[in-house]
Coordinates of C-alpha atoms and ligand atoms in Angstrom, one line a residue:
Chain A
M1 CA -42.2 -24.8 -13.3
S2 CA -40.5 -26.3 -10.5
D3 CA -38.4 -24.6 -8.2
Y4 CA -36.5 -28.0 -7.5
L5 CA -32.6 -26.8 -7.3
K6 CA -30.9 -29.9 -7.4
P7 CA -29.8 -32.9 -10.3
L8 CA -33.1 -34.5 -11.4
P9 CA -31.8 -38.0 -12.7
P10 CA -31.1 -38.8 -17.3
I11 CA -34.2 -40.8 -18.2
T12 CA -33.2 -43.0 -21.0
N13 CA -35.8 -45.8 -22.7
L14 CA -34.0 -47.9 -20.3
S15 CA -34.3 -46.4 -17.4
K16 CA -37.7 -44.8 -18.0
P17 CA -39.6 -48.2 -16.3
Y18 CA -37.5 -48.0 -13.2
W19 CA -38.6 -44.1 -12.2
D20 CA -42.3 -45.0 -13.9
S21 CA -42.9 -47.3 -10.9
L22 CA -41.2 -44.7 -8.2
Q23 CA -44.0 -42.4 -9.2
E24 CA -46.7 -45.0 -8.7
G25 CA -45.0 -45.6 -4.7
A26 CA -43.3 -48.5 -5.9
L27 CA -39.6 -50.0 -6.7
R28 CA -39.3 -52.0 -9.3
M29 CA -36.1 -53.3 -11.4
P30 CA -35.3 -55.4 -14.4
Q31 CA -35.4 -58.9 -13.7
C32 CA -34.3 -62.0 -16.7
Q33 CA -36.8 -64.7 -17.3
A34 CA -34.6 -66.8 -18.2
C35 CA -32.4 -66.9 -15.2
S36 CA -33.8 -64.9 -12.6
L37 CA -31.8 -62.6 -12.0
I38 CA -32.7 -59.1 -10.6
F39 CA -30.1 -56.1 -11.7
Y40 CA -29.0 -52.6 -11.8
P41 CA -28.8 -50.2 -13.7
P42 CA -31.2 -51.0 -16.1
A43 CA -29.7 -52.8 -19.3
P44 CA -30.4 -53.8 -23.1
L45 CA -30.3 -57.2 -21.7
C46 CA -29.6 -59.8 -19.1
P47 CA -26.0 -59.3 -17.7
G48 CA -26.0 -62.8 -16.2
C49 CA -27.0 -64.2 -19.1
W50 CA -27.2 -62.1 -22.1
S51 CA -31.0 -63.2 -22.0
R52 CA -32.8 -60.2 -23.3
D53 CA -36.3 -61.8 -22.1
L54 CA -37.2 -59.2 -19.0
T55 CA -39.5 -58.2 -16.8
W56 CA -40.3 -56.1 -14.0
A57 CA -39.8 -57.0 -11.4
A58 CA -41.4 -55.5 -8.2
L59 CA -39.4 -55.1 -5.1
S60 CA -39.9 -55.8 -1.7
G61 CA -38.2 -52.1 -0.7
R62 CA -36.5 -53.7 2.2
G63 CA -32.4 -53.7 2.3
T64 CA -29.5 -53.0 4.7
V65 CA -26.9 -50.3 4.8
N66 CA -23.8 -51.3 2.9
S67 CA -21.7 -48.1 3.8
W68 CA -21.9 -43.9 3.7
V69 CA -19.9 -40.6 3.7
V70 CA -21.3 -37.0 5.2
F71 CA -21.0 -34.6 2.3
H72 CA -19.5 -31.6 4.6
Q73 CA -18.8 -29.7 1.5
A74 CA -21.6 -28.4 -1.2
Y75 CA -20.8 -29.5 -4.5
L76 CA -24.1 -29.7 -6.5
K77 CA -26.0 -26.9 -6.9
G78 CA -29.4 -27.0 -4.3
Y79 CA -27.1 -28.7 -1.6
D80 CA -25.3 -25.2 0.0
N81 CA -28.1 -25.1 3.4
E82 CA -28.3 -28.9 3.3
V83 CA -24.7 -30.1 4.6
P84 CA -23.5 -31.9 6.4
F85 CA -25.4 -34.5 4.4
N86 CA -25.9 -38.0 3.8
V87 CA -25.6 -39.9 0.9
T88 CA -25.9 -43.8 1.5
E89 CA -25.0 -47.1 -0.6
V90 CA -28.3 -49.9 0.5
T91 CA -28.2 -53.1 -0.8
L92 CA -31.9 -54.4 -1.3
D93 CA -32.5 -57.7 -0.4
E94 CA -32.7 -58.9 -3.6
G95 CA -29.1 -58.4 -4.1
P96 CA -28.8 -54.9 -6.2
R97 CA -27.6 -51.8 -4.9
L98 CA -27.8 -48.4 -4.6
M99 CA -27.5 -45.4 -4.1
T100 CA -29.5 -43.5 -1.8
N101 CA -29.7 -40.4 1.5
L102 CA -31.4 -42.4 4.2
V103 CA -34.5 -39.9 6.2
G104 CA -35.6 -40.0 9.2
I105 CA -32.6 -40.3 11.1
D106 CA -28.7 -38.2 12.4
N107 CA -26.2 -39.4 10.7
D108 CA -24.7 -39.9 14.0
D109 CA -27.2 -42.7 14.5
I110 CA -26.4 -44.4 10.6
R111 CA -24.8 -47.9 11.2
V112 CA -23.0 -50.7 8.6
D113 CA -25.6 -53.3 8.0
M114 CA -28.8 -51.6 9.6
P115 CA -32.1 -53.0 8.5
V116 CA -33.4 -49.6 6.1
Q117 CA -36.8 -49.6 3.7
V118 CA -38.0 -47.2 0.9
V119 CA -39.9 -44.2 0.7
F120 CA -41.2 -42.2 -2.0
D121 CA -39.7 -38.8 -1.7
A122 CA -41.2 -37.1 -4.6
V123 CA -39.2 -34.4 -5.9
T124 CA -41.0 -32.9 -8.7
D125 CA -44.2 -33.5 -10.5
E126 CA -41.7 -35.5 -13.0
V127 CA -39.5 -36.8 -11.1
T128 CA -40.0 -39.1 -7.8
L129 CA -36.6 -40.7 -5.9
A130 CA -36.7 -43.7 -4.0
K131 CA -34.8 -42.7 -0.1
F132 CA -34.5 -45.2 2.2
A133 CA -35.4 -44.8 6.2
P134 CA -34.6 -47.1 9.6
L135 CA -37.1 -49.8 9.7
P136 CA -39.8 -49.1 12.9
G137 CA -38.3 -49.8 16.1
W138 CA -34.4 -49.5 15.2
S139 CA -31.9 -48.1 16.9
P140 CA -28.3 -47.3 16.3
E141 CA -28.2 -48.7 20.3
G142 CA -30.2 -51.6 20.7
G143 CA -30.8 -52.4 16.7
T144 CA -33.8 -54.4 16.1
P145 CA -36.0 -55.5 18.7
Chain B
M1 CA -1.8 -72.8 -17.8
A2 CA 2.3 -72.9 -18.5
G3 CA 1.2 -71.9 -21.7
D4 CA -0.5 -68.8 -20.6
T5 CA 2.9 -67.6 -18.7
D6 CA 5.3 -68.5 -22.0
R7 CA 2.7 -65.9 -24.0
L8 CA 2.4 -63.3 -20.6
R9 CA 6.5 -63.5 -21.2
R10 CA 6.8 -62.6 -24.5
L11 CA 6.5 -58.7 -23.9
A12 CA 8.9 -59.0 -21.0
D13 CA 11.4 -56.6 -21.1
Q14 CA 11.4 -55.9 -24.4
A15 CA 10.9 -52.0 -24.2
V16 CA 12.6 -49.9 -21.4
V17 CA 12.7 -46.7 -20.3
C18 CA 15.7 -44.3 -21.6
G19 CA 14.4 -41.3 -20.0
V20 CA 12.2 -39.2 -17.4
G21 CA 12.0 -35.3 -17.1
E22 CA 9.5 -33.2 -15.6
S23 CA 8.2 -29.2 -15.3
A24 CA 7.9 -27.4 -11.6
Y25 CA 4.7 -28.3 -9.5
G26 CA 2.7 -25.7 -7.9
R27 CA -0.7 -23.9 -7.6
R28 CA -1.3 -21.2 -10.0
L29 CA 2.2 -21.2 -12.0
G30 CA 0.5 -19.0 -14.5
R31 CA 1.8 -21.8 -17.9
S32 CA -0.2 -23.0 -20.2
A33 CA -0.7 -27.2 -20.6
I34 CA 1.8 -27.4 -23.5
D35 CA 4.5 -24.8 -22.3
L36 CA 4.4 -27.1 -19.4
A37 CA 4.5 -30.3 -21.2
A38 CA 7.6 -29.0 -23.1
D39 CA 9.6 -28.5 -19.8
A40 CA 8.7 -32.4 -19.4
I41 CA 9.5 -33.5 -22.2
Q42 CA 12.9 -30.9 -23.0
A43 CA 14.3 -33.3 -19.4
A44 CA 13.5 -36.1 -20.4
V45 CA 15.1 -36.1 -24.0
A46 CA 18.2 -34.6 -22.6
D47 CA 18.7 -36.9 -19.7
A48 CA 18.2 -39.8 -22.3
G49 CA 20.2 -38.4 -24.4
L50 CA 18.4 -37.8 -27.6
T51 CA 17.5 -34.9 -30.0
K52 CA 14.1 -33.9 -30.0
G53 CA 13.9 -36.4 -34.3
D54 CA 14.0 -39.5 -32.3
I55 CA 11.2 -39.3 -30.5
D56 CA 8.2 -40.4 -33.0
G57 CA 5.6 -41.9 -30.8
M58 CA 2.9 -40.0 -28.4
A59 CA 0.9 -41.3 -25.6
V60 CA -1.3 -38.9 -23.6
T61 CA -3.8 -39.9 -20.8
F62 CA -5.0 -36.3 -20.5
G63 CA -5.9 -34.1 -23.2
S64 CA -7.9 -31.2 -23.1
P65 CA -9.5 -29.2 -21.5
L66 CA -7.3 -30.1 -18.0
G67 CA -4.6 -31.1 -20.0
A68 CA -3.0 -31.4 -23.8
D69 CA -4.0 -33.0 -26.5
A70 CA -1.2 -35.6 -28.0
D71 CA -2.2 -34.0 -31.7
T72 CA -2.2 -30.6 -30.6
L73 CA 1.3 -31.7 -28.9
A74 CA 3.0 -33.3 -31.7
F75 CA 2.3 -29.4 -33.5
A76 CA 3.1 -27.2 -30.5
L77 CA 6.1 -29.5 -30.1
G78 CA 7.5 -29.9 -33.9
L79 CA 7.4 -33.5 -33.2
E80 CA 7.0 -35.4 -36.3
L81 CA 4.8 -39.0 -34.5
K82 CA 4.8 -42.4 -36.4
A83 CA 1.8 -43.4 -33.8
Y84 CA 0.1 -41.8 -31.0
N85 CA -3.0 -42.9 -28.6
Q86 CA -5.0 -41.3 -26.3
T87 CA -7.4 -41.6 -23.4
W88 CA -10.5 -40.6 -22.0
A89 CA -9.1 -38.1 -18.9
H90 CA -8.1 -40.4 -15.9
G91 CA -5.5 -40.8 -14.0
R92 CA -6.4 -44.9 -13.7
F93 CA -5.0 -44.9 -17.0
T94 CA -1.4 -44.6 -17.1
G95 CA -0.7 -47.7 -16.7
T96 CA -2.4 -48.6 -20.0
A97 CA -0.7 -45.4 -21.8
L98 CA 3.0 -47.4 -20.6
Q99 CA 1.6 -50.1 -22.2
W100 CA 0.8 -48.9 -24.9
A101 CA 4.2 -47.6 -25.4
A102 CA 5.7 -50.8 -24.6
M103 CA 4.0 -52.9 -26.7
T104 CA 4.4 -50.0 -30.4
V105 CA 7.5 -50.1 -29.3
A106 CA 8.0 -53.9 -29.3
A107 CA 5.9 -54.3 -32.4
G108 CA 8.2 -51.8 -34.0
L109 CA 5.5 -49.0 -35.0
A110 CA 7.9 -46.7 -33.3
D111 CA 10.8 -46.6 -32.0
V112 CA 10.6 -43.8 -29.2
V113 CA 7.7 -43.5 -27.7
A114 CA 6.7 -40.3 -25.4
C115 CA 4.7 -40.2 -22.6
L116 CA 3.6 -36.8 -22.2
A117 CA 1.5 -35.7 -19.6
A118 CA 0.7 -32.3 -18.7
V119 CA -2.1 -31.1 -16.7
S120 CA -3.7 -26.9 -15.8
F121 CA -5.5 -28.3 -12.8
T122 CA -5.3 -24.5 -11.0
G123 CA -5.2 -23.1 -14.6
V124 CA -9.0 -23.7 -15.9
R125 CA -11.3 -21.5 -14.3
R126 CA -13.8 -22.7 -11.4
L127 CA -13.0 -26.2 -12.3
R128 CA -14.5 -28.5 -9.9
V129 CA -14.0 -32.3 -9.9
G130 CA -16.9 -33.3 -9.0
G131 CA -20.4 -31.2 -8.7
G132 CA -21.3 -29.4 -11.5
G133 CA -19.1 -29.8 -13.7
D134 CA -19.4 -33.4 -13.1
R135 CA -19.6 -35.1 -16.5
E136 CA -18.6 -38.4 -14.7
G137 CA -21.9 -38.5 -13.0
A138 CA -24.2 -37.4 -16.1
R139 CA -22.7 -40.5 -18.1
E140 CA -25.4 -43.2 -19.2
G141 CA -25.1 -46.0 -16.3
G142 CA -23.8 -43.6 -13.9
G143 CA -20.2 -42.2 -12.5
G144 CA -17.7 -44.9 -12.4
H145 CA -16.6 -43.9 -9.3
G146 CA -20.1 -44.9 -7.9
E147 CA -21.1 -41.2 -8.9
D148 CA -25.1 -40.5 -8.7
P149 CA -25.7 -36.6 -8.5
V150 CA -29.3 -37.2 -7.6
Y151 CA -28.4 -37.9 -4.4
G152 CA -26.0 -36.2 -4.0
M153 CA -23.6 -37.9 -4.6
T154 CA -20.6 -36.5 -6.5
S155 CA -16.6 -36.3 -7.0
P156 CA -14.0 -39.5 -6.8
G157 CA -13.3 -38.5 -3.3
A158 CA -16.6 -39.8 -2.3
G159 CA -16.2 -42.8 -3.7
A160 CA -13.1 -43.2 -2.1
A161 CA -15.4 -42.4 1.7
L162 CA -17.3 -44.6 0.7
M163 CA -15.4 -48.0 0.3
A164 CA -13.0 -46.7 3.8
R165 CA -16.2 -46.6 5.9
K166 CA -17.0 -49.6 5.0
Y167 CA -13.3 -51.1 5.3
M168 CA -13.3 -49.7 8.6
A169 CA -16.3 -50.9 10.0
R170 CA -15.9 -54.3 8.2
H171 CA -12.2 -54.3 9.8
G172 CA -12.1 -52.2 12.5
A173 CA -9.9 -49.8 11.2
T174 CA -10.1 -46.4 13.2
A175 CA -9.0 -42.8 11.6
E176 CA -6.3 -42.8 14.0
D177 CA -5.2 -45.4 10.8
L178 CA -5.9 -43.7 8.1
A179 CA -4.2 -40.9 9.8
A180 CA -0.9 -43.7 9.2
V181 CA -1.1 -43.8 4.4
P182 CA -1.1 -39.1 4.5
I183 CA 1.6 -39.2 7.7
S184 CA 3.9 -41.4 6.0
L185 CA 3.6 -40.1 2.6
R186 CA 4.2 -36.1 3.8
H187 CA 7.3 -37.9 5.6
N188 CA 8.6 -39.3 1.8
A189 CA 7.6 -35.7 0.5
T190 CA 10.0 -34.4 3.6
L191 CA 12.4 -36.0 1.8
N192 CA 12.5 -34.8 -1.8
P193 CA 13.5 -31.0 -3.3
L194 CA 10.6 -31.1 -6.0
A195 CA 7.4 -31.9 -3.5
M196 CA 4.9 -29.5 -3.0
Y197 CA 3.9 -30.9 0.8
S198 CA 7.1 -30.4 2.8
E199 CA 6.8 -29.9 5.8
P200 CA 5.5 -33.0 8.0
L201 CA 2.2 -33.8 8.6
T202 CA 1.6 -34.9 12.8
L203 CA -1.4 -37.2 14.1
Q204 CA -2.7 -34.5 15.4
A205 CA -2.8 -32.0 12.6
Y206 CA -4.6 -35.0 10.4
L207 CA -7.3 -35.5 12.8
G208 CA -8.5 -31.9 13.4
A209 CA -8.8 -31.3 9.9
R210 CA -11.5 -31.0 8.3
H211 CA -14.2 -33.4 7.2
V212 CA -15.1 -33.1 3.1
A213 CA -16.7 -36.3 1.7
E214 CA -16.8 -37.9 6.0
P215 CA -14.8 -40.0 7.3
L216 CA -12.3 -39.0 4.4
R217 CA -10.5 -34.9 5.9
I218 CA -8.4 -32.7 3.3
F219 CA -5.4 -34.0 4.2
D220 CA -6.4 -37.4 2.6
Y221 CA -7.4 -35.9 -0.8
C222 CA -4.7 -35.4 -3.4
Q223 CA -3.3 -32.4 -4.6
V224 CA -4.5 -30.0 -6.9
N225 CA -2.0 -28.4 -8.8
D226 CA -0.3 -27.4 -12.6
G227 CA 2.9 -29.6 -13.5
A228 CA 4.0 -32.0 -16.1
A229 CA 6.0 -35.2 -16.5
C230 CA 7.9 -37.4 -19.8
V231 CA 8.7 -41.0 -19.1
L232 CA 10.4 -42.3 -22.8
V233 CA 10.3 -45.4 -23.7
T234 CA 11.9 -47.2 -26.6
T235 CA 13.4 -51.0 -27.3
P236 CA 16.2 -53.0 -25.0
E237 CA 18.9 -52.4 -27.9
R238 CA 17.9 -48.6 -29.0
A239 CA 18.6 -48.0 -25.2
A240 CA 22.4 -49.8 -25.2
D241 CA 24.0 -47.4 -25.7
L242 CA 22.1 -43.7 -24.2
A243 CA 23.0 -41.5 -22.0
Q244 CA 21.3 -44.2 -19.1
P245 CA 21.8 -47.1 -18.0
P246 CA 17.7 -48.6 -19.0
V247 CA 14.7 -49.4 -16.7
Y248 CA 13.4 -52.7 -17.7
L249 CA 9.2 -53.0 -18.1
G250 CA 8.9 -56.5 -16.7
G251 CA 6.0 -57.5 -15.8
M252 CA 2.5 -56.0 -17.0
Q253 CA -0.8 -56.1 -16.3
G254 CA -3.9 -54.5 -17.6
L255 CA -6.7 -52.8 -16.4
P256 CA -9.8 -54.3 -15.2
A257 CA -13.8 -53.5 -15.5
G258 CA -16.4 -55.4 -14.4
R259 CA -19.7 -56.1 -12.3
H260 CA -17.2 -57.8 -10.1
E261 CA -14.8 -54.6 -10.7
F262 CA -15.5 -50.8 -8.8
I263 CA -12.8 -48.3 -9.7
W264 CA -11.8 -47.7 -5.8
A265 CA -12.0 -51.6 -4.7
Y266 CA -10.8 -55.1 -5.1
P267 CA -13.0 -57.7 -6.6
G268 CA -15.2 -59.3 -3.3
F269 CA -15.1 -55.4 -1.7
G270 CA -19.0 -55.5 -1.8
T271 CA -19.6 -51.4 -3.4
A272 CA -21.5 -50.4 -6.2
Q273 CA -23.3 -53.7 -7.5
Q274 CA -19.7 -55.9 -6.4
I275 CA -20.5 -59.5 -5.0
E276 CA -19.5 -59.8 -1.6
T277 CA -17.2 -63.0 -1.3
D278 CA -14.1 -64.0 0.6
W279 CA -11.3 -62.6 -1.9
T280 CA -8.1 -63.3 -2.1
P281 CA -5.3 -62.3 -4.8
G282 CA -2.8 -64.8 -4.6
P283 CA -0.7 -64.6 -7.4
Q284 CA -1.1 -62.6 -10.2
P285 CA -0.3 -62.2 -14.1
V286 CA 1.9 -59.5 -13.4
H287 CA 3.8 -61.6 -10.9
R288 CA 4.0 -64.7 -13.9
M289 CA 5.2 -62.3 -16.3
A290 CA 7.5 -61.0 -14.7
G291 CA 8.7 -63.7 -12.6
V292 CA 8.2 -62.3 -9.7
T293 CA 6.6 -62.8 -5.8
P294 CA 5.7 -59.8 -3.9
A295 CA 8.4 -60.6 -0.9
D296 CA 10.5 -59.4 -3.9
I297 CA 9.4 -56.0 -4.1
D298 CA 11.8 -53.4 -3.0
A299 CA 9.4 -50.7 -3.2
F300 CA 5.6 -50.5 -4.2
F301 CA 3.9 -47.0 -6.2
T302 CA 0.4 -46.7 -6.2
Y303 CA -2.4 -44.5 -7.4
D304 CA -2.8 -42.1 -4.2
A305 CA -5.7 -39.0 -5.1
F306 CA -7.6 -40.1 -1.5
S307 CA -5.6 -42.1 1.0
P308 CA -8.0 -45.2 1.6
L309 CA -6.7 -46.7 -2.4
V310 CA -3.0 -47.2 -0.6
W311 CA -4.6 -49.2 1.7
L312 CA -6.9 -51.6 -0.4
A313 CA -3.6 -51.2 -3.7
L314 CA -0.9 -53.2 -0.7
E315 CA -4.0 -55.5 0.2
R316 CA -4.6 -56.4 -3.3
W317 CA -0.8 -56.7 -4.4
G318 CA -0.6 -59.4 -1.9
F319 CA 1.6 -57.6 1.2
C320 CA -0.9 -59.1 3.5
G321 CA -3.8 -60.4 3.5
I322 CA -7.4 -58.9 3.4
G323 CA -8.3 -56.9 6.4
E324 CA -4.9 -56.5 7.8
V325 CA -4.2 -53.4 5.9
W326 CA -4.5 -50.4 9.0
Q327 CA -2.1 -52.3 11.0
F328 CA 0.7 -52.9 7.9
T329 CA 0.5 -49.3 7.1
A330 CA 1.2 -48.4 11.1
D331 CA 4.8 -47.7 12.5
G332 CA 6.8 -46.1 9.7
R333 CA 6.4 -49.5 7.2
I334 CA 5.1 -47.9 4.1
Q335 CA 8.0 -44.9 4.4
V336 CA 11.4 -44.6 3.3
G337 CA 14.0 -46.4 5.4
G338 CA 10.5 -49.1 6.5
E339 CA 10.1 -52.7 5.3
L340 CA 8.3 -51.9 2.2
P341 CA 8.4 -48.0 1.5
V342 CA 5.5 -46.7 -1.0
N343 CA 5.0 -43.4 -2.9
T344 CA 9.1 -42.4 -2.1
N345 CA 8.0 -39.1 -4.4
G346 CA 5.2 -38.4 -2.0
G347 CA 2.7 -39.2 -3.7
L348 CA -0.3 -37.3 -5.3
L349 CA -1.0 -36.8 -1.6
S350 CA 2.5 -34.4 -0.9
E351 CA 4.3 -34.3 -3.9
A352 CA 1.9 -33.3 -6.7
H353 CA -0.9 -34.5 -8.7
I354 CA 1.0 -35.8 -12.4
M355 CA -1.7 -38.8 -12.7
A356 CA 1.0 -40.5 -11.0
W357 CA 3.3 -40.2 -14.0
N358 CA 5.3 -38.3 -11.5
H359 CA 5.1 -41.9 -9.7
Q360 CA 6.7 -42.9 -13.1
V361 CA 9.3 -41.2 -12.9
E362 CA 10.0 -41.8 -9.3
I363 CA 10.4 -45.0 -9.6
V364 CA 13.0 -44.9 -12.6
R365 CA 15.0 -42.8 -10.8
Q366 CA 14.9 -44.8 -7.9
L367 CA 16.3 -48.0 -10.0
R368 CA 19.0 -46.0 -11.1
G369 CA 19.7 -45.2 -7.6
Q370 CA 19.2 -41.5 -8.2
C371 CA 17.5 -40.6 -6.2
G372 CA 19.4 -38.7 -2.7
E373 CA 17.7 -38.7 0.7
R374 CA 15.0 -40.7 0.2
Q375 CA 16.8 -43.2 -2.1
V376 CA 15.8 -47.0 -1.6
A377 CA 19.0 -49.0 -0.7
G378 CA 19.7 -51.7 -3.0
A379 CA 16.2 -51.1 -5.1
E380 CA 16.3 -53.5 -7.5
V381 CA 12.6 -54.4 -8.8
I382 CA 9.7 -51.8 -8.0
Q383 CA 6.0 -52.1 -9.0
W384 CA 3.4 -50.3 -10.0
G385 CA -0.5 -51.8 -9.0
N386 CA -3.2 -50.1 -8.3
V387 CA -6.3 -50.6 -5.9
Y388 CA -8.3 -50.6 -9.9
G389 CA -6.0 -53.5 -10.6
D390 CA -3.4 -52.4 -13.6
S391 CA 0.2 -53.3 -12.7
L392 CA 3.8 -52.5 -14.3
I393 CA 7.0 -54.6 -12.8
Y394 CA 9.9 -52.5 -13.3
H395 CA 13.5 -53.5 -12.9
R396 CA 16.5 -52.5 -13.3
Ligands
ZN401 ZN1 -30.2 -63.9 -17.1

C-alpha cells in the first residue's frame, strides 16, 4: 500500500503505453505513420488523418513553458501542505503540450518560454509522473547561457 | 458564400423572447432548485401575459444535483411538454439551449419553450467545483477546462488563470489592467437592485485580495449562489398580441469544439493542444445572419465566470484587435455609460451566477428599455458572445 494521497491517473488501454514509458524512464507519445503527427492525449486513431497506423515515438523530453498557475488553495487530497504550488503547461519540442509541475525552481522564478526538460517522479510502485525542471544553466535573469 | 448566408438567414427573426423572470438571488436561501424555478417561470409567464397551459416546451442546461432536471420540473410544475431538451450541466450551453428553443418553435415542434435554469450551489452540501468532486478532471481524455488532477490541476478557474498568465506575458498586460473587468462589472451591479454585490470595488481592494489560482484573485471569480431565471421563446406570430414587445433572435452561431478550440481561449491562442497562430476573427456567421457588424452592437454580454474570459470574448467578437483588449477595457469603456457596456447586470462576477440566464433576462430588458438607472440609451442590438465561440444577436 502506498501513502501517496494525490490523485492517480485513470489508465486505459489507450493511455497504458504512455504510463508504461514513464515507468521505464522515457517519454513516448503516439505518432502517426501515415502523416507523422505526434499527438497527445493518446487516441484510437490519428486525429489528423484518421490513420490507425500508430507507433509510440520516444520524445526528447525537452520543451518550453507555455503558461503556469500557482495554486494558493488546496482543492485536492494530498495538497494541504503543498500550497502554494505550481501547475505548468509545457509545450514539448515535438509539439504536444503536457500539464505538469516544475520542480527545482521557486515559483517566482518561472517564466513563459523558459526551456525545461523532463524528470521522472515515481510516486507509487505502479505510477511515474512526468515532471519538468529548468534546463541546466538557465536563470530567470540571464536565460540559458 | 451567398448561398451560406441565405441558409443562415432562414432562421433569422423566426423566434422571439416574449417573457422573462427570475427568483431572488443569494447565498444559502434555504430553498430547493425546484422551488426557485417555480418563482422564475411564474414571473416569466406573468411578464409575457401567458398562462401555465401555454408552455409546451422546455430547455434546461443545469440539471440535478446542482439544479433541477427538465422532466422533474415538468412534473413538479404541472406542465404538459411536447418537447424538452437538456444539456450536461455547464454554463457554456446557455446559447445552445436558446438556439434549440428558437429552432423548435420555428419548426413548429412547440409553441412556447421555457428555458428554465435553477441552481442551488450553496444548498448542495460540501459542493466543490474542482477538487475531489471534480468529475470533469476524471473524464477519459482529461478535463475540458485543462483539468489534470494528477498534477494538481483542478477547477475551471485554474484553466482561466492559465490562459490569463499567457495572455499577460504575450501582450504586456498586468493585474492592474485585469482589475478593470471586475471593477467595471461591479460598477454596473451598483445600478442593479437584483445584484448580490453592490458595493463599489476599488483597485486597492482588488490587488489586496487573496490569490486563488494565481494570477487570479478572489474578485476574478464568479459568485457561488442560489437562484433561478426563465426566458420564454416563441414565434413572432404568437408574440404579436402578448403583453411585452417581442425581442428578436436575429443571429446565431453554434458552439464549436475540436483541437483548435480550448474552452477559455479563441483558436490560435495556444493553450491545451491548440496550435499557436496569428488568428484574427474577421466577420462571423452570427454577424452575417443578423446583418450587422461589431460597430452596430449597443451592448455586449458574455459568460464572465472568471474575469479574463471577458477579455478574450471581446477580442474573439471583433471589438478590438488581438492583444489590445487590456487597453480596451480601461477607462470605464465597458461600464454602463461607456462606449461598449458589458454585462450591465453586473454579470456572474457581481449580480449572480445563474449560468448567465440572468444575462439573457437583462439583455431582453435592455432591449425593452426597462433597465432604469443602468439602461443603455437607445439600445437596439445586443450581442451574447463567448470566449468559447457561440453567439446570439438579439434586437428589438
Ligand atoms: Zn495521421
